[in-house]
mmCIF file of C-alpha atoms (C1' of nucleotides) in Angstrom:
data_model
loop_
_atom_site.group_PDB
_atom_site.id
_atom_site.type_symbol
_atom_site.label_atom_id
_atom_site.label_comp_id
_atom_site.label_asym_id
_atom_site.label_seq_id
_atom_site.Cartn_x
_atom_site.Cartn_y
_atom_site.Cartn_z
ATOM 1 C CA MET A 1307 0.353 9.243 5.584
ATOM 2 C CA ALA A 1308 -2.134 6.990 7.366
ATOM 3 C CA ILE A 1309 -4.610 7.545 4.553
ATOM 4 C CA LYS A 1310 -2.546 5.249 2.358
ATOM 5 C CA PHE A 1311 -2.946 2.303 4.717
ATOM 6 C CA VAL A 1312 -6.654 2.899 5.005
ATOM 7 C CA ILE A 1313 -6.961 2.872 1.228
ATOM 8 C CA LEU A 1314 -5.069 -0.416 1.137
ATOM 9 C CA GLY A 1315 -7.523 -1.753 3.698
ATOM 10 C CA PHE A 1316 -10.506 -0.848 1.543
ATOM 11 C CA LEU A 1317 -8.841 -2.310 -1.519
ATOM 12 C CA GLU A 1318 -8.131 -5.604 0.187
ATOM 13 C CA ALA A 1319 -11.859 -6.234 0.430
ATOM 14 C CA GLU A 1320 -12.632 -5.153 -3.148
ATOM 15 C CA SER A 1321 -11.245 -3.213 -6.091
ATOM 16 C CA LEU A 1322 -12.404 0.377 -6.139
ATOM 17 C CA THR A 1323 -12.108 3.679 -7.977
ATOM 18 C CA GLY A 1324 -11.005 6.935 -6.374
ATOM 19 C CA TYR A 1325 -14.609 8.021 -6.411
ATOM 20 C CA ASP A 1326 -15.731 4.887 -4.585
ATOM 21 C CA LEU A 1327 -13.076 5.484 -1.957
ATOM 22 C CA LYS A 1328 -14.211 9.053 -1.551
ATOM 23 C CA LYS A 1329 -17.672 7.779 -0.614
ATOM 24 C CA ARG A 1330 -16.257 5.219 1.791
ATOM 25 C CA PHE A 1331 -14.246 7.904 3.540
ATOM 26 C CA ALA A 1332 -17.211 10.226 3.742
ATOM 27 C CA ALA A 1333 -19.370 7.500 5.306
ATOM 28 C CA SER A 1334 -17.572 7.200 8.635
ATOM 29 C CA GLU A 1335 -15.785 9.487 11.060
ATOM 30 C CA THR A 1336 -13.342 6.686 11.661
ATOM 31 C CA PHE A 1337 -11.843 7.548 8.286
ATOM 32 C CA HIS A 1338 -11.792 11.202 9.035
ATOM 33 C CA TRP A 1339 -10.420 12.418 5.721
ATOM 34 C CA SER A 1340 -13.871 13.834 5.040
ATOM 35 C CA GLY A 1341 -14.174 12.490 1.510
ATOM 36 C CA ASN A 1342 -11.270 14.653 0.548
ATOM 37 C CA ASN A 1343 -10.537 14.642 -3.167
ATOM 38 C CA ASN A 1344 -7.097 16.034 -2.958
ATOM 39 C CA GLN A 1345 -5.614 13.537 -0.592
ATOM 40 C CA ILE A 1346 -7.318 10.464 -2.025
ATOM 41 C CA TYR A 1347 -6.284 11.000 -5.613
ATOM 42 C CA THR A 1348 -2.705 11.950 -4.784
ATOM 43 C CA ALA A 1349 -2.405 9.026 -2.373
ATOM 44 C CA LEU A 1350 -3.562 6.662 -5.118
ATOM 45 C CA VAL A 1351 -0.899 8.000 -7.491
ATOM 46 C CA GLN A 1352 1.735 7.485 -4.809
ATOM 47 C CA LEU A 1353 0.530 3.984 -3.974
ATOM 48 C CA TYR A 1354 0.674 3.141 -7.652
ATOM 49 C CA ASN A 1355 4.218 4.495 -7.987
ATOM 50 C CA GLU A 1356 5.225 2.446 -4.964
ATOM 51 C CA GLY A 1357 3.788 -0.665 -6.572
ATOM 52 C CA LEU A 1358 1.282 -1.262 -3.775
ATOM 53 C CA VAL A 1359 -1.752 -1.072 -6.048
ATOM 54 C CA ASN A 1360 -2.617 -1.984 -9.635
ATOM 55 C CA LYS A 1361 -4.590 0.299 -11.905
ATOM 56 C CA GLU A 1362 -7.059 -0.789 -14.550
ATOM 57 C CA VAL A 1363 -8.179 2.034 -16.829
ATOM 58 C CA GLN A 1364 -11.693 1.717 -18.219
ATOM 59 C CA ASP A 1365 -12.483 4.192 -20.981
ATOM 60 C CA GLN A 1366 -16.027 5.464 -21.010
ATOM 61 C CA GLU A 1367 -18.069 7.134 -23.762
ATOM 62 C CA SER A 1368 -18.711 10.102 -21.510
ATOM 63 C CA GLY A 1369 -16.685 11.728 -18.771
ATOM 64 C CA PRO A 1370 -13.188 10.905 -17.542
ATOM 65 C CA SER A 1371 -12.079 7.285 -17.788
ATOM 66 C CA ARG A 1372 -12.635 5.239 -14.628
ATOM 67 C CA LYS A 1373 -9.554 3.938 -12.900
ATOM 68 C CA VAL A 1374 -10.145 0.833 -10.890
ATOM 69 C CA TYR A 1375 -7.490 0.135 -8.280
ATOM 70 C CA SER A 1376 -6.705 -3.222 -6.751
ATOM 71 C CA ILE A 1377 -4.186 -4.209 -4.104
ATOM 72 C CA THR A 1378 -0.921 -5.967 -5.043
ATOM 73 C CA PRO A 1379 0.845 -8.658 -2.964
ATOM 74 C CA GLU A 1380 3.337 -5.984 -1.857
ATOM 75 C CA GLY A 1381 0.407 -3.831 -0.851
ATOM 76 C CA GLN A 1382 -0.969 -6.666 1.267
ATOM 77 C CA THR A 1383 2.389 -7.054 2.979
ATOM 78 C CA VAL A 1384 2.567 -3.350 3.755
ATOM 79 C CA LEU A 1385 -0.995 -3.368 5.074
ATOM 80 C CA ARG A 1386 -0.315 -6.328 7.330
ATOM 81 C CA HIS A 1387 2.793 -4.620 8.624
ATOM 82 C CA TRP A 1388 0.830 -1.500 9.459
ATOM 83 C CA LEU A 1389 -1.753 -3.550 11.340
ATOM 84 C CA LEU A 1390 0.975 -4.710 13.722
ATOM 85 C CA THR A 1391 2.222 -1.191 14.270
ATOM 86 C CA PRO A 1392 1.940 0.196 17.850
ATOM 87 C CA PRO A 1393 -1.459 1.871 18.309
ATOM 88 C CA GLU A 1394 -1.729 5.638 18.382
ATOM 89 C CA LEU A 1395 -3.673 7.463 21.052
ATOM 90 C CA PRO A 1396 -6.735 9.390 19.918
ATOM 91 C CA GLN A 1397 -6.355 13.095 19.427
ATOM 92 C CA LEU A 1398 -9.210 15.195 20.703
ATOM 93 C CA ARG A 1399 -9.535 18.821 19.669
ATOM 94 C CA HIS A 1400 -12.030 20.578 21.830
ATOM 95 C CA PRO A 1401 -12.254 24.305 21.134
ATOM 96 C CA PHE A 1402 -15.407 24.560 23.225
ATOM 97 C CA LEU A 1403 -13.453 23.697 26.354
ATOM 98 C CA ALA A 1404 -11.105 26.572 25.590
ATOM 99 C CA GLN A 1405 -14.106 28.831 25.215
ATOM 100 C CA LEU A 1406 -15.471 27.627 28.560
ATOM 101 C CA ALA A 1407 -12.135 28.249 30.209
ATOM 102 C CA TRP A 1408 -12.668 31.998 29.786
ATOM 103 C CA ALA A 1409 -16.445 31.955 30.013
ATOM 104 C CA ASP A 1410 -16.450 33.568 33.432
ATOM 105 C CA GLY A 1411 -16.636 36.810 31.495
ATOM 106 C CA LEU A 1412 -20.234 35.924 30.620
ATOM 107 C CA THR A 1413 -23.422 36.440 32.622
ATOM 108 C CA ALA A 1414 -25.258 33.410 33.990
ATOM 109 C CA VAL A 1415 -27.817 33.651 31.193
ATOM 110 C CA GLU A 1416 -25.210 33.980 28.459
ATOM 111 C CA LEU A 1417 -23.312 31.001 29.801
ATOM 112 C CA ASP A 1418 -26.417 28.850 30.049
ATOM 113 C CA ASN A 1419 -27.283 29.844 26.519
ATOM 114 C CA LEU A 1420 -23.890 28.770 25.281
ATOM 115 C CA LEU A 1421 -24.160 25.425 27.046
ATOM 116 C CA SER A 1422 -27.649 24.930 25.709
ATOM 117 C CA GLN A 1423 -26.471 25.571 22.140
ATOM 118 C CA TYR A 1424 -23.682 23.092 22.616
ATOM 119 C CA GLU A 1425 -26.044 20.526 24.066
ATOM 120 C CA ASN A 1426 -28.246 20.790 20.984
ATOM 121 C CA GLU A 1427 -25.367 20.426 18.584
ATOM 122 C CA VAL A 1428 -24.115 17.344 20.366
ATOM 123 C CA TYR A 1429 -27.601 15.908 20.433
ATOM 124 C CA VAL A 1430 -27.912 16.252 16.656
ATOM 125 C CA LYS A 1431 -24.542 14.588 16.187
ATOM 126 C CA LEU A 1432 -25.525 11.768 18.499
ATOM 127 C CA ARG A 1433 -28.663 11.119 16.497
ATOM 128 C CA MET A 1434 -26.661 11.069 13.278
ATOM 129 C CA ALA A 1435 -24.161 8.635 14.748
ATOM 130 C CA GLN A 1436 -27.023 6.390 15.935
ATOM 131 C CA GLU A 1437 -28.671 6.362 12.532
ATOM 132 C CA GLN A 1438 -25.340 5.678 10.863
ATOM 133 C CA ALA A 1439 -24.693 2.769 13.223
ATOM 134 C CA GLU A 1440 -28.106 1.297 12.473
ATOM 135 C CA ARG A 1441 -27.617 1.639 8.737
ATOM 136 C CA ASP A 1442 -24.200 0.002 9.014
ATOM 137 C CA ALA A 1443 -25.652 -2.794 11.096
ATOM 138 C CA GLN A 1444 -28.057 -3.630 8.261
ATOM 139 C CA GLN A 1445 -25.353 -3.666 5.638
ATOM 140 C CA LEU A 1446 -22.867 -5.471 7.784
ATOM 141 C CA PRO A 1447 -22.481 -9.210 7.414
ATOM 142 C CA ARG A 1448 -18.850 -8.631 6.430
ATOM 143 C CA ARG A 1449 -16.262 -11.197 5.470
ATOM 144 C CA THR A 1450 -15.979 -12.946 8.812
ATOM 145 C CA PRO A 1451 -18.027 -12.784 12.043
ATOM 146 C CA ARG A 1452 -15.055 -11.255 13.795
ATOM 147 C CA GLU A 1453 -14.812 -8.492 11.217
ATOM 148 C CA ALA A 1454 -18.528 -7.813 11.549
ATOM 149 C CA PHE A 1455 -18.034 -7.645 15.319
ATOM 150 C CA LEU A 1456 -15.194 -5.148 15.017
ATOM 151 C CA TRP A 1457 -17.176 -2.904 12.706
ATOM 152 C CA ARG A 1458 -20.136 -2.973 15.055
ATOM 153 C CA GLN A 1459 -17.865 -1.965 17.930
ATOM 154 C CA ILE A 1460 -16.433 0.885 15.902
ATOM 155 C CA GLY A 1461 -19.881 2.169 15.025
ATOM 156 C CA ASN A 1462 -20.896 1.936 18.680
ATOM 157 C CA TYR A 1463 -17.764 3.837 19.660
ATOM 158 C CA TRP A 1464 -19.002 6.982 17.989
ATOM 159 C CA VAL A 1465 -22.453 6.671 19.467
ATOM 160 C CA ALA A 1466 -20.953 6.223 22.919
ATOM 161 C CA PHE A 1467 -18.614 9.156 22.423
ATOM 162 C CA TYR A 1468 -21.374 11.603 21.612
ATOM 163 C CA GLN A 1469 -23.598 10.131 24.313
ATOM 164 C CA HIS A 1470 -20.806 10.681 26.832
ATOM 165 C CA GLU A 1471 -20.373 14.225 25.594
ATOM 166 C CA LEU A 1472 -24.081 14.889 25.920
ATOM 167 C CA ASP A 1473 -24.167 13.532 29.479
ATOM 168 C CA TRP A 1474 -21.197 15.667 30.368
ATOM 169 C CA VAL A 1475 -22.642 18.918 29.116
ATOM 170 C CA ARG A 1476 -26.052 18.222 30.698
ATOM 171 C CA ARG A 1477 -24.508 17.568 34.078
ATOM 172 C CA LEU A 1478 -22.318 20.650 33.751
ATOM 173 C CA ARG A 1479 -25.281 22.776 32.798
ATOM 174 C CA ALA A 1480 -27.331 21.571 35.728
ATOM 175 C CA GLU A 1481 -24.498 22.185 38.183
ATOM 176 C CA VAL A 1482 -23.476 25.589 36.912
ATOM 177 C CA ILE A 1483 -27.017 26.900 37.442
ATOM 178 C CA GLU A 1484 -27.040 26.189 41.169
ATOM 179 C CA MET B 1388 -7.006 31.328 14.384
ATOM 180 C CA ALA B 1389 -8.510 30.205 17.659
ATOM 181 C CA ILE B 1390 -5.090 30.405 19.271
ATOM 182 C CA LYS B 1391 -5.346 34.188 19.243
ATOM 183 C CA PHE B 1392 -8.484 34.166 21.359
ATOM 184 C CA VAL B 1393 -6.957 31.742 23.796
ATOM 185 C CA ILE B 1394 -3.936 33.996 24.159
ATOM 186 C CA LEU B 1395 -6.249 36.923 24.833
ATOM 187 C CA GLY B 1396 -7.930 34.808 27.505
ATOM 188 C CA PHE B 1397 -4.643 34.135 29.258
ATOM 189 C CA LEU B 1398 -3.668 37.781 29.015
ATOM 190 C CA GLU B 1399 -6.909 38.968 30.543
ATOM 191 C CA ALA B 1400 -5.921 37.266 33.787
ATOM 192 C CA GLU B 1401 -2.322 38.514 33.774
ATOM 193 C CA SER B 1402 0.373 39.963 31.550
ATOM 194 C CA LEU B 1403 2.662 37.319 30.122
ATOM 195 C CA THR B 1404 5.606 36.730 27.808
ATOM 196 C CA GLY B 1405 5.557 34.381 24.831
ATOM 197 C CA TYR B 1406 7.551 31.933 26.871
ATOM 198 C CA ASP B 1407 5.030 32.022 29.702
ATOM 199 C CA LEU B 1408 2.247 31.370 27.218
ATOM 200 C CA LYS B 1409 4.162 28.461 25.785
ATOM 201 C CA LYS B 1410 4.179 26.843 29.210
ATOM 202 C CA ARG B 1411 0.486 27.537 29.741
ATOM 203 C CA PHE B 1412 -0.333 25.889 26.427
ATOM 204 C CA ALA B 1413 1.831 22.900 27.176
ATOM 205 C CA ALA B 1414 0.136 22.405 30.548
ATOM 206 C CA SER B 1415 -3.307 21.415 29.282
ATOM 207 C CA GLU B 1416 -4.737 19.447 26.396
ATOM 208 C CA THR B 1417 -7.570 21.930 26.315
ATOM 209 C CA PHE B 1418 -5.134 24.325 24.712
ATOM 210 C CA HIS B 1419 -3.896 21.780 22.285
ATOM 211 C CA TRP B 1420 -1.265 23.864 20.543
ATOM 212 C CA SER B 1421 1.337 21.711 22.223
ATOM 213 C CA GLY B 1422 3.529 24.548 23.428
ATOM 214 C CA ASN B 1423 4.174 25.422 19.851
ATOM 215 C CA ASN B 1424 6.747 28.167 19.399
ATOM 216 C CA ASN B 1425 5.907 28.990 15.876
ATOM 217 C CA GLN B 1426 2.235 29.694 16.282
ATOM 218 C CA ILE B 1427 2.509 31.496 19.612
ATOM 219 C CA TYR B 1428 5.146 33.987 18.579
ATOM 220 C CA THR B 1429 3.550 34.738 15.216
ATOM 221 C CA ALA B 1430 0.115 35.064 16.805
ATOM 222 C CA LEU B 1431 1.521 37.579 19.294
ATOM 223 C CA VAL B 1432 2.954 39.659 16.465
ATOM 224 C CA GLN B 1433 -0.409 39.628 14.720
ATOM 225 C CA LEU B 1434 -2.319 40.486 17.875
ATOM 226 C CA TYR B 1435 0.046 43.408 18.412
ATOM 227 C CA ASN B 1436 -0.420 44.632 14.833
ATOM 228 C CA GLU B 1437 -4.189 44.421 15.300
ATOM 229 C CA GLY B 1438 -3.928 46.508 18.459
ATOM 230 C CA LEU B 1439 -5.390 43.791 20.679
ATOM 231 C CA VAL B 1440 -2.334 43.562 22.941
ATOM 232 C CA ASN B 1441 0.324 45.926 24.279
ATOM 233 C CA LYS B 1442 3.978 45.028 24.372
ATOM 234 C CA GLU B 1443 6.462 46.077 27.037
ATOM 235 C CA VAL B 1444 10.073 45.317 26.127
ATOM 236 C CA GLN B 1445 12.378 44.581 29.047
ATOM 237 C CA ASP B 1446 16.056 44.511 28.136
ATOM 238 C CA GLN B 1447 18.128 41.977 30.011
ATOM 239 C CA GLU B 1448 21.874 41.690 30.591
ATOM 240 C CA SER B 1449 21.838 38.236 29.067
ATOM 241 C CA GLY B 1450 19.750 36.576 26.414
ATOM 242 C CA PRO B 1451 17.026 38.070 24.235
ATOM 243 C CA SER B 1452 14.978 40.889 25.732
ATOM 244 C CA ARG B 1453 11.739 39.784 27.374
ATOM 245 C CA LYS B 1454 8.527 41.018 25.818
ATOM 246 C CA VAL B 1455 5.657 41.227 28.231
ATOM 247 C CA TYR B 1456 2.254 41.343 26.580
ATOM 248 C CA SER B 1457 -0.930 42.705 28.109
ATOM 249 C CA ILE B 1458 -4.448 42.913 26.748
ATOM 250 C CA THR B 1459 -5.887 46.198 25.428
ATOM 251 C CA PRO B 1460 -9.514 47.334 25.768
ATOM 252 C CA GLU B 1461 -10.030 46.364 22.106
ATOM 253 C CA GLY B 1462 -8.578 42.973 22.913
ATOM 254 C CA GLN B 1463 -11.078 42.575 25.732
ATOM 255 C CA THR B 1464 -13.927 43.421 23.384
ATOM 256 C CA VAL B 1465 -12.741 40.883 20.826
ATOM 257 C CA LEU B 1466 -12.375 38.212 23.516
ATOM 258 C CA ARG B 1467 -15.869 38.850 24.846
ATOM 259 C CA HIS B 1468 -17.227 38.641 21.344
ATOM 260 C CA TRP B 1469 -15.538 35.286 20.798
ATOM 261 C CA LEU B 1470 -17.007 33.941 24.023
ATOM 262 C CA LEU B 1471 -20.494 34.509 22.624
ATOM 263 C CA THR B 1472 -19.650 32.755 19.387
ATOM 264 C CA PRO B 1473 -21.597 29.523 18.606
ATOM 265 C CA PRO B 1474 -19.779 26.524 20.119
ATOM 266 C CA GLU B 1475 -17.822 24.170 17.878
ATOM 267 C CA LEU B 1476 -18.176 20.420 18.116
ATOM 268 C CA PRO B 1477 -15.133 18.476 19.277
ATOM 269 C CA GLN B 1478 -13.027 16.834 16.614
ATOM 270 C CA LEU B 1479 -11.822 13.362 17.426
ATOM 271 C CA ARG B 1480 -9.069 11.759 15.367
ATOM 272 C CA HIS B 1481 -8.852 8.103 16.119
ATOM 273 C CA PRO B 1482 -6.325 6.279 13.921
ATOM 274 C CA PHE B 1483 -6.562 3.194 16.111
ATOM 275 C CA LEU B 1484 -10.166 2.678 15.063
ATOM 276 C CA ALA B 1485 -9.036 2.674 11.439
ATOM 277 C CA GLN B 1486 -6.420 0.107 12.338
ATOM 278 C CA LEU B 1487 -9.062 -2.031 14.047
ATOM 279 C CA ALA B 1488 -11.305 -1.773 11.022
ATOM 280 C CA TRP B 1489 -8.858 -3.938 9.073
ATOM 281 C CA ALA B 1490 -7.583 -5.960 12.004
ATOM 282 C CA ASP B 1491 -9.384 -9.083 10.873
ATOM 283 C CA GLY B 1492 -6.168 -9.817 9.004
ATOM 284 C CA LEU B 1493 -4.534 -10.543 12.369
ATOM 285 C CA THR B 1494 -4.556 -13.719 14.418
ATOM 286 C CA ALA B 1495 -6.439 -13.788 17.720
ATOM 287 C CA VAL B 1496 -3.172 -13.433 19.633
ATOM 288 C CA GLU B 1497 -1.921 -10.552 17.510
ATOM 289 C CA LEU B 1498 -5.229 -8.737 17.903
ATOM 290 C CA ASP B 1499 -5.280 -9.223 21.645
ATOM 291 C CA ASN B 1500 -1.732 -7.963 21.791
ATOM 292 C CA LEU B 1501 -2.667 -4.848 19.886
ATOM 293 C CA LEU B 1502 -5.619 -4.176 22.172
ATOM 294 C CA SER B 1503 -3.470 -4.778 25.207
ATOM 295 C CA GLN B 1504 -0.880 -2.282 24.009
ATOM 296 C CA TYR B 1505 -3.595 0.251 23.427
ATOM 297 C CA GLU B 1506 -5.084 -0.403 26.850
ATOM 298 C CA ASN B 1507 -1.743 0.322 28.453
ATOM 299 C CA GLU B 1508 -1.206 3.526 26.547
ATOM 300 C CA VAL B 1509 -4.639 4.787 27.489
ATOM 301 C CA TYR B 1510 -4.042 3.810 31.093
ATOM 302 C CA VAL B 1511 -0.857 5.871 31.232
ATOM 303 C CA LYS B 1512 -2.653 8.822 29.712
ATOM 304 C CA LEU B 1513 -5.488 8.487 32.208
ATOM 305 C CA ARG B 1514 -3.048 8.555 35.105
ATOM 306 C CA MET B 1515 -1.381 11.641 33.681
ATOM 307 C CA ALA B 1516 -4.732 13.368 33.289
ATOM 308 C CA GLN B 1517 -5.657 12.456 36.882
ATOM 309 C CA GLU B 1518 -2.400 13.812 38.269
ATOM 310 C CA GLN B 1519 -2.762 16.957 36.203
ATOM 311 C CA ALA B 1520 -6.306 17.461 37.487
ATOM 312 C CA GLU B 1521 -5.140 17.040 41.084
ATOM 313 C CA ARG B 1522 -2.289 19.472 40.601
ATOM 314 C CA ASP B 1523 -4.658 21.979 39.010
ATOM 315 C CA ALA B 1524 -7.126 21.535 41.861
ATOM 316 C CA GLN B 1525 -4.425 22.588 44.340
ATOM 317 C CA GLN B 1526 -3.450 25.653 42.377
ATOM 318 C CA LEU B 1527 -6.997 26.579 41.566
ATOM 319 C CA PRO B 1528 -8.756 29.169 43.679
ATOM 320 C CA ARG B 1529 -9.095 31.305 40.549
ATOM 321 C CA ARG B 1530 -10.661 34.736 40.219
ATOM 322 C CA THR B 1531 -14.222 33.753 41.025
ATOM 323 C CA PRO B 1532 -15.840 30.562 42.401
ATOM 324 C CA ARG B 1533 -17.582 30.053 39.088
ATOM 325 C CA GLU B 1534 -14.287 30.234 37.190
ATOM 326 C CA ALA B 1535 -12.756 27.729 39.589
ATOM 327 C CA PHE B 1536 -15.761 25.481 38.998
ATOM 328 C CA LEU B 1537 -15.390 25.676 35.217
ATOM 329 C CA TRP B 1538 -11.700 24.822 35.354
ATOM 330 C CA ARG B 1539 -12.394 21.878 37.610
ATOM 331 C CA GLN B 1540 -14.991 20.625 35.157
ATOM 332 C CA ILE B 1541 -12.549 21.004 32.262
ATOM 333 C CA GLY B 1542 -9.893 19.055 34.116
ATOM 334 C CA ASN B 1543 -12.412 16.360 34.926
ATOM 335 C CA TYR B 1544 -13.447 16.227 31.299
ATOM 336 C CA TRP B 1545 -10.066 14.852 30.270
ATOM 337 C CA VAL B 1546 -10.019 12.332 33.081
ATOM 338 C CA ALA B 1547 -13.480 11.150 32.100
ATOM 339 C CA PHE B 1548 -12.533 10.977 28.446
ATOM 340 C CA TYR B 1549 -9.583 8.676 29.033
ATOM 341 C CA GLN B 1550 -11.543 6.664 31.580
ATOM 342 C CA HIS B 1551 -14.272 6.167 29.030
ATOM 343 C CA GLU B 1552 -11.698 5.132 26.450
ATOM 344 C CA LEU B 1553 -10.166 2.648 28.871
ATOM 345 C CA ASP B 1554 -13.538 1.128 29.700
ATOM 346 C CA TRP B 1555 -14.310 0.817 26.009
ATOM 347 C CA VAL B 1556 -11.115 -0.992 25.101
ATOM 348 C CA ARG B 1557 -11.346 -3.302 28.105
ATOM 349 C CA ARG B 1558 -14.878 -4.321 27.225
ATOM 350 C CA LEU B 1559 -13.921 -4.792 23.595
ATOM 351 C CA ARG B 1560 -10.943 -6.898 24.547
ATOM 352 C CA ALA B 1561 -13.006 -9.122 26.782
ATOM 353 C CA GLU B 1562 -15.691 -9.612 24.155
ATOM 354 C CA VAL B 1563 -13.362 -10.254 21.252
ATOM 355 C CA ILE B 1564 -11.733 -13.129 23.102
ATOM 356 C CA GLU B 1565 -14.949 -15.112 23.484
ATOM 357 C "C1'" DC C 1225 30.293 18.218 32.113
ATOM 358 C "C1'" DT C 1226 25.739 17.690 30.902
ATOM 359 C "C1'" DC C 1227 21.203 18.806 31.118
ATOM 360 C "C1'" DC C 1228 17.376 21.882 32.047
ATOM 361 C "C1'" DC C 1229 15.464 26.582 32.320
ATOM 362 C "C1'" DC C 1230 15.061 31.030 30.458
ATOM 363 C "C1'" DA C 1231 13.865 33.593 26.090
ATOM 364 C "C1'" DT C 1232 13.554 34.806 21.495
ATOM 365 C "C1'" DG C 1233 12.604 33.685 16.848
ATOM 366 C "C1'" DT C 1234 12.750 31.203 11.703
ATOM 367 C "C1'" DA C 1235 12.357 27.460 8.122
ATOM 368 C "C1'" DA C 1236 10.778 23.410 6.253
ATOM 369 C "C1'" DC C 1237 7.583 20.202 5.983
ATOM 370 C "C1'" DA C 1238 3.258 17.535 6.666
ATOM 371 C "C1'" DC C 1239 -1.477 17.409 6.817
ATOM 372 C "C1'" DG C 1240 -6.217 19.087 5.888
ATOM 373 C "C1'" DT C 1241 -9.941 21.974 3.890
ATOM 374 C "C1'" DT C 1242 -12.128 24.557 0.395
ATOM 375 C "C1'" DA C 1243 -12.652 25.941 -3.941
ATOM 376 C "C1'" DC C 1244 -11.925 25.567 -8.820
ATOM 377 C "C1'" DA C 1245 -12.463 23.047 -13.341
ATOM 378 C "C1'" DT C 1246 -15.067 19.966 -16.594
ATOM 379 C "C1'" DG C 1247 -19.072 17.619 -18.316
ATOM 380 C "C1'" DA C 1248 -22.550 13.748 -19.244
ATOM 381 C "C1'" DT C 1249 -26.506 11.293 -17.072
ATOM 382 C "C1'" DT C 1250 -30.114 10.541 -13.949
ATOM 383 C "C1'" DT C 1251 -33.596 11.836 -10.522
ATOM 384 C "C1'" DG C 1252 -37.053 14.855 -8.449
ATOM 385 C "C1'" DC D 916 -35.524 22.971 -14.918
ATOM 386 C "C1'" DA D 917 -32.616 22.217 -11.014
ATOM 387 C "C1'" DA D 918 -30.054 19.263 -8.375
ATOM 388 C "C1'" DA D 919 -27.577 15.199 -7.392
ATOM 389 C "C1'" DT D 920 -24.541 11.426 -9.074
ATOM 390 C "C1'" DC D 921 -20.704 9.827 -11.562
ATOM 391 C "C1'" DA D 922 -15.697 10.665 -12.319
ATOM 392 C "C1'" DT D 923 -11.433 12.795 -12.725
ATOM 393 C "C1'" DG D 924 -8.095 15.996 -11.146
ATOM 394 C "C1'" DT D 925 -5.485 20.796 -9.550
ATOM 395 C "C1'" DA D 926 -4.586 25.119 -6.800
ATOM 396 C "C1'" DA D 927 -4.621 27.875 -2.944
ATOM 397 C "C1'" DC D 928 -4.795 28.315 1.560
ATOM 398 C "C1'" DG D 929 -4.771 27.355 6.535
ATOM 399 C "C1'" DT D 930 -3.125 24.844 10.340
ATOM 400 C "C1'" DG D 931 0.124 22.091 12.937
ATOM 401 C "C1'" DT D 932 4.639 19.732 13.913
ATOM 402 C "C1'" DT D 933 9.537 19.337 14.027
ATOM 403 C "C1'" DA D 934 13.788 21.005 13.664
ATOM 404 C "C1'" DC D 935 17.059 24.670 13.504
ATOM 405 C "C1'" DA D 936 19.544 28.738 15.577
ATOM 406 C "C1'" DT D 937 21.473 31.367 19.583
ATOM 407 C "C1'" DG D 938 23.252 31.814 24.191
ATOM 408 C "C1'" DG D 939 23.671 32.820 29.346
ATOM 409 C "C1'" DG D 940 22.813 30.829 34.076
ATOM 410 C "C1'" DG D 941 22.017 27.324 37.439
ATOM 411 C "C1'" DA D 942 21.520 22.451 39.236
ATOM 412 C "C1'" DG D 943 23.082 17.811 39.637
#
DNA sequence: CTCCCCATGTAACACGTTACATGATTTG
DNA sequence: CAAATCATGTAACGTGTTACATGGGGAG
């Protein structure tokens, strides 16, 4: 489970609760686990059982007691080991391409409509990615300049991806009309 | 299950067996179900139960009897309906970005090594996508010129995607060294 | 003699999403 | 007064991957 390593990464910078992690995950597509309760909380239990994180329970007057997790030396070792692991290729799921593959069953107008809808959706996503990147850029100054650089590049990656997608669909739309 | 619609798409062009479909799926990332036995055979059973495909059983002297599936009029209606369905955004899983996010724990050499490995992997993938696109271009002349055009664009999409990825990592690698 | 192709299917597991469950405090 | 935030967790479901199981025929 890659999610475990990512949690260790977050915890190396600072101690966090499950809830904090949930927000971190939700904030970037890079950590695509969509702020998923289920996986985060069970991963934390497993990491704890494996001795890769410590848990500090803070009782509160109201609500469930907070559990603040921090990374252990073993956890740091495991994280470092993962960092040296051979990189995985990205996995792109593109159901719209599958739809296009059979779209010859549509009229010219229907097809243009479909492409236009897609173009709009991508445009919205691109804007969101741009705003996110700008927000991140404000918050940045991370631990080292190199780390800040890497995070900026990652943010830009998503902007570039959606920009590339937008260019692609616009070109396609223009050409299919002719 | 999107796989059902994709199967209907293949069957609209020609009648096929599960095994044939498996090969079709394996041939393109657009149909990302990786030539998956499990999902194809169960989807075919479901499509049959829903009356969207016909099944012609051909007994053979050796091996299991072939089952040739063809689309029914209801299947064609369902397929057409799916084609008009609002497009879905692509979903990109990029574990390497998560790895990079914490890569400040690595030395300059280790990081460059990691990026270099990734560059190579992407390069190989790009070449594969290019060869696939060329092979497809030969086979093409599909049912209509517009369909041939769409398939060419889909093939090019994958080439462009990996090219874009390669450019990104090369630029990153050059900049991180400075 | 081994490996690949044909051709069907099942089982187990891993991963991911959505919804359910609870309940106080703060913000609009 | 409603909604969001804080804070924990569980259950059900859907999707996707890998491995298992069988077995004949042909190519190298």
